[in-house]
Amino acid sequence: QVQLVQSGGGLVQAGGSLRLSCAASGRTFSNYALAWFRQAPGKEREFVAAINWNGGSTDYASSVKGRFTISRDNAKNTVDLQMNSLKPEDTAVYQCAARPRSGPIIVVVPRVYQYWAQGTQVTVSS
């Protein structure tokens, strides 16, 4: 089992930046692929970004591509989401998630991820 604990988030003005971090404990971190999802009020959970086990492959939702960057540090057991040029429509609860690294390199479907962090509110004011 993997335990995920998030930090970061908060309130920022449009155009600003925030960094989310997710620290893992438990099993060997490099055995897991990771992703970030978000859910705004009244909307379904949506994919934001994903990274494979060694950081060699990443993918982003079209809405955040070029503004967000996902990265991981297997030595520190962390995965980060750097969010730049934030927009009000980025407002949501963000969660990191982990799944065993077997199978497709990148997966954007939430149900495949087995472990989830507690979630962090990100609010972007206009």
PDB file of N, CA and C in Angstrom, residues 23-65:
ATOM      1  N   ALA A  23       3.780  13.692  -1.207  1.00  0.00           N
ATOM      2  CA  ALA A  23       4.810  12.824  -0.656  1.00  0.00           C
ATOM      3  C   ALA A  23       4.237  11.434  -0.423  1.00  0.00           C
ATOM      4  N   ALA A  24       4.999  10.440  -0.814  1.00  0.00           N
ATOM      5  CA  ALA A  24       4.539   9.060  -0.709  1.00  0.00           C
ATOM      6  C   ALA A  24       5.329   8.292   0.328  1.00  0.00           C
ATOM      7  N   SER A  25       4.666   7.357   0.956  1.00  0.00           N
ATOM      8  CA  SER A  25       5.325   6.443   1.873  1.00  0.00           C
ATOM      9  C   SER A  25       4.720   5.070   1.698  1.00  0.00           C
ATOM     10  N   GLY A  26       5.450   4.076   2.133  1.00  0.00           N
ATOM     11  CA  GLY A  26       4.944   2.725   1.978  1.00  0.00           C
ATOM     12  C   GLY A  26       5.802   1.926   1.034  1.00  0.00           C
ATOM     13  N   ARG A  27       5.242   1.536  -0.082  1.00  0.00           N
ATOM     14  CA  ARG A  27       5.935   0.684  -1.036  1.00  0.00           C
ATOM     15  C   ARG A  27       6.980   1.478  -1.828  1.00  0.00           C
ATOM     16  N   THR A  28       7.741   0.784  -2.632  1.00  0.00           N
ATOM     17  CA  THR A  28       8.779   1.410  -3.448  1.00  0.00           C
ATOM     18  C   THR A  28       8.158   2.393  -4.423  1.00  0.00           C
ATOM     19  N   PHE A  29       8.541   3.642  -4.283  1.00  0.00           N
ATOM     20  CA  PHE A  29       7.907   4.734  -5.040  1.00  0.00           C
ATOM     21  C   PHE A  29       8.056   4.551  -6.540  1.00  0.00           C
ATOM     22  N   SER A  30       9.202   4.067  -6.975  1.00  0.00           N
ATOM     23  CA  SER A  30       9.438   3.939  -8.421  1.00  0.00           C
ATOM     24  C   SER A  30       8.614   2.817  -9.047  1.00  0.00           C
ATOM     25  N   ASN A  31       7.904   2.051  -8.264  1.00  0.00           N
ATOM     26  CA  ASN A  31       7.012   1.025  -8.807  1.00  0.00           C
ATOM     27  C   ASN A  31       5.659   1.582  -9.226  1.00  0.00           C
ATOM     28  N   TYR A  32       5.514   2.899  -9.088  1.00  0.00           N
ATOM     29  CA  TYR A  32       4.211   3.499  -9.327  1.00  0.00           C
ATOM     30  C   TYR A  32       4.278   4.638 -10.334  1.00  0.00           C
ATOM     31  N   ALA A  33       3.275   4.659 -11.193  1.00  0.00           N
ATOM     32  CA  ALA A  33       3.037   5.822 -12.041  1.00  0.00           C
ATOM     33  C   ALA A  33       2.111   6.760 -11.273  1.00  0.00           C
ATOM     34  N   LEU A  34       2.213   8.037 -11.572  1.00  0.00           N
ATOM     35  CA  LEU A  34       1.503   9.039 -10.784  1.00  0.00           C
ATOM     36  C   LEU A  34       0.735  10.003 -11.682  1.00  0.00           C
ATOM     37  N   ALA A  35      -0.235  10.639 -11.097  1.00  0.00           N
ATOM     38  CA  ALA A  35      -1.025  11.611 -11.854  1.00  0.00           C
ATOM     39  C   ALA A  35      -1.643  12.625 -10.909  1.00  0.00           C
ATOM     40  N   TRP A  36      -2.060  13.711 -11.491  1.00  0.00           N
ATOM     41  CA  TRP A  36      -2.841  14.723 -10.792  1.00  0.00           C
ATOM     42  C   TRP A  36      -4.202  14.819 -11.470  1.00  0.00           C
ATOM     43  N   PHE A  37      -5.239  14.898 -10.635  1.00  0.00           N
ATOM     44  CA  PHE A  37      -6.599  15.107 -11.101  1.00  0.00           C
ATOM     45  C   PHE A  37      -7.166  16.307 -10.352  1.00  0.00           C
ATOM     46  N   ARG A  38      -8.266  16.829 -10.862  1.00  0.00           N
ATOM     47  CA  ARG A  38      -8.922  17.921 -10.167  1.00  0.00           C
ATOM     48  C   ARG A  38     -10.427  17.805 -10.326  1.00  0.00           C
ATOM     49  N   GLN A  39     -11.128  18.395  -9.395  1.00  0.00           N
ATOM     50  CA  GLN A  39     -12.581  18.385  -9.448  1.00  0.00           C
ATOM     51  C   GLN A  39     -13.112  19.723  -8.968  1.00  0.00           C
ATOM     52  N   ALA A  40     -13.823  20.385  -9.856  1.00  0.00           N
ATOM     53  CA  ALA A  40     -14.466  21.648  -9.525  1.00  0.00           C
ATOM     54  C   ALA A  40     -15.885  21.365  -9.045  1.00  0.00           C
ATOM     55  N   PRO A  41     -16.466  22.296  -8.294  1.00  0.00           N
ATOM     56  CA  PRO A  41     -17.831  22.092  -7.787  1.00  0.00           C
ATOM     57  C   PRO A  41     -18.812  21.825  -8.918  1.00  0.00           C
ATOM     58  N   GLY A  42     -19.604  20.788  -8.767  1.00  0.00           N
ATOM     59  CA  GLY A  42     -20.607  20.465  -9.760  1.00  0.00           C
ATOM     60  C   GLY A  42     -20.089  19.798 -11.014  1.00  0.00           C
ATOM     61  N   LYS A  43     -18.794  19.503 -11.043  1.00  0.00           N
ATOM     62  CA  LYS A  43     -18.194  18.873 -12.223  1.00  0.00           C
ATOM     63  C   LYS A  43     -17.568  17.538 -11.856  1.00  0.00           C
ATOM     64  N   GLU A  44     -17.358  16.723 -12.878  1.00  0.00           N
ATOM     65  CA  GLU A  44     -16.703  15.449 -12.655  1.00  0.00           C
ATOM     66  C   GLU A  44     -15.196  15.649 -12.468  1.00  0.00           C
ATOM     67  N   ARG A  45     -14.596  14.666 -11.830  1.00  0.00           N
ATOM     68  CA  ARG A  45     -13.140  14.679 -11.689  1.00  0.00           C
ATOM     69  C   ARG A  45     -12.512  14.601 -13.076  1.00  0.00           C
ATOM     70  N   GLU A  46     -11.490  15.411 -13.295  1.00  0.00           N
ATOM     71  CA  GLU A  46     -10.846  15.413 -14.605  1.00  0.00           C
ATOM     72  C   GLU A  46      -9.338  15.259 -14.474  1.00  0.00           C
ATOM     73  N   PHE A  47      -8.786  14.672 -15.497  1.00  0.00           N
ATOM     74  CA  PHE A  47      -7.351  14.453 -15.584  1.00  0.00           C
ATOM     75  C   PHE A  47      -6.629  15.778 -15.782  1.00  0.00           C
ATOM     76  N   VAL A  48      -5.489  15.932 -15.111  1.00  0.00           N
ATOM     77  CA  VAL A  48      -4.675  17.128 -15.262  1.00  0.00           C
ATOM     78  C   VAL A  48      -3.318  16.782 -15.880  1.00  0.00           C
ATOM     79  N   ALA A  49      -2.601  15.857 -15.246  1.00  0.00           N
ATOM     80  CA  ALA A  49      -1.263  15.510 -15.727  1.00  0.00           C
ATOM     81  C   ALA A  49      -0.886  14.138 -15.190  1.00  0.00           C
ATOM     82  N   ALA A  50      -0.011  13.468 -15.925  1.00  0.00           N
ATOM     83  CA  ALA A  50       0.456  12.149 -15.503  1.00  0.00           C
ATOM     84  C   ALA A  50       1.934  12.006 -15.817  1.00  0.00           C
ATOM     85  N   ILE A  51       2.588  11.126 -15.076  1.00  0.00           N
ATOM     86  CA  ILE A  51       4.013  10.883 -15.270  1.00  0.00           C
ATOM     87  C   ILE A  51       4.281   9.410 -15.035  1.00  0.00           C
ATOM     88  N   ASN A  52       5.171   8.839 -15.830  1.00  0.00           N
ATOM     89  CA  ASN A  52       5.445   7.413 -15.670  1.00  0.00           C
ATOM     90  C   ASN A  52       6.420   7.195 -14.522  1.00  0.00           C
ATOM     91  N   TRP A  53       6.850   5.950 -14.340  1.00  0.00           N
ATOM     92  CA  TRP A  53       7.587   5.586 -13.130  1.00  0.00           C
ATOM     93  C   TRP A  53       8.925   6.300 -12.993  1.00  0.00           C
ATOM     94  N   ASN A  54       9.577   6.614 -14.097  1.00  0.00           N
ATOM     95  CA  ASN A  54      10.908   7.229 -13.983  1.00  0.00           C
ATOM     96  C   ASN A  54      10.937   8.672 -14.452  1.00  0.00           C
ATOM     97  N   GLY A  55       9.774   9.230 -14.759  1.00  0.00           N
ATOM     98  CA  GLY A  55       9.726  10.613 -15.200  1.00  0.00           C
ATOM     99  C   GLY A  55      10.033  10.817 -16.665  1.00  0.00           C
ATOM    100  N   GLY A  56      10.238   9.735 -17.394  1.00  0.00           N
ATOM    101  CA  GLY A  56      10.598   9.847 -18.794  1.00  0.00           C
ATOM    102  C   GLY A  56       9.441  10.164 -19.719  1.00  0.00           C
ATOM    103  N   SER A  57       8.237   9.935 -19.263  1.00  0.00           N
ATOM    104  CA  SER A  57       7.041  10.218 -20.071  1.00  0.00           C
ATOM    105  C   SER A  57       6.041  10.996 -19.227  1.00  0.00           C
ATOM    106  N   THR A  58       5.475  12.017 -19.850  1.00  0.00           N
ATOM    107  CA  THR A  58       4.446  12.817 -19.186  1.00  0.00           C
ATOM    108  C   THR A  58       3.322  13.104 -20.180  1.00  0.00           C
ATOM    109  N   ASP A  59       2.189  13.466 -19.654  1.00  0.00           N
ATOM    110  CA  ASP A  59       1.065  13.863 -20.489  1.00  0.00           C
ATOM    111  C   ASP A  59       0.242  14.889 -19.722  1.00  0.00           C
ATOM    112  N   TYR A  60      -0.425  15.752 -20.459  1.00  0.00           N
ATOM    113  CA  TYR A  60      -1.186  16.828 -19.853  1.00  0.00           C
ATOM    114  C   TYR A  60      -2.553  16.959 -20.517  1.00  0.00           C
ATOM    115  N   ALA A  61      -3.506  17.412 -19.756  1.00  0.00           N
ATOM    116  CA  ALA A  61      -4.776  17.800 -20.340  1.00  0.00           C
ATOM    117  C   ALA A  61      -4.523  19.014 -21.229  1.00  0.00           C
ATOM    118  N   SER A  62      -5.278  19.111 -22.292  1.00  0.00           N
ATOM    119  CA  SER A  62      -5.067  20.212 -23.230  1.00  0.00           C
ATOM    120  C   SER A  62      -5.270  21.568 -22.553  1.00  0.00           C
ATOM    121  N   SER A  63      -6.126  21.599 -21.540  1.00  0.00           N
ATOM    122  CA  SER A  63      -6.437  22.857 -20.875  1.00  0.00           C
ATOM    123  C   SER A  63      -5.278  23.395 -20.035  1.00  0.00           C
ATOM    124  N   VAL A  64      -4.313  22.533 -19.699  1.00  0.00           N
ATOM    125  CA  VAL A  64      -3.199  22.976 -18.853  1.00  0.00           C
ATOM    126  C   VAL A  64      -1.851  22.873 -19.556  1.00  0.00           C
ATOM    127  N   LYS A  65      -1.835  22.289 -20.720  1.00  0.00           N
ATOM    128  CA  LYS A  65      -0.566  22.090 -21.438  1.00  0.00           C
ATOM    129  C   LYS A  65       0.111  23.431 -21.683  1.00  0.00           C
TER     130      LYS A  65
END
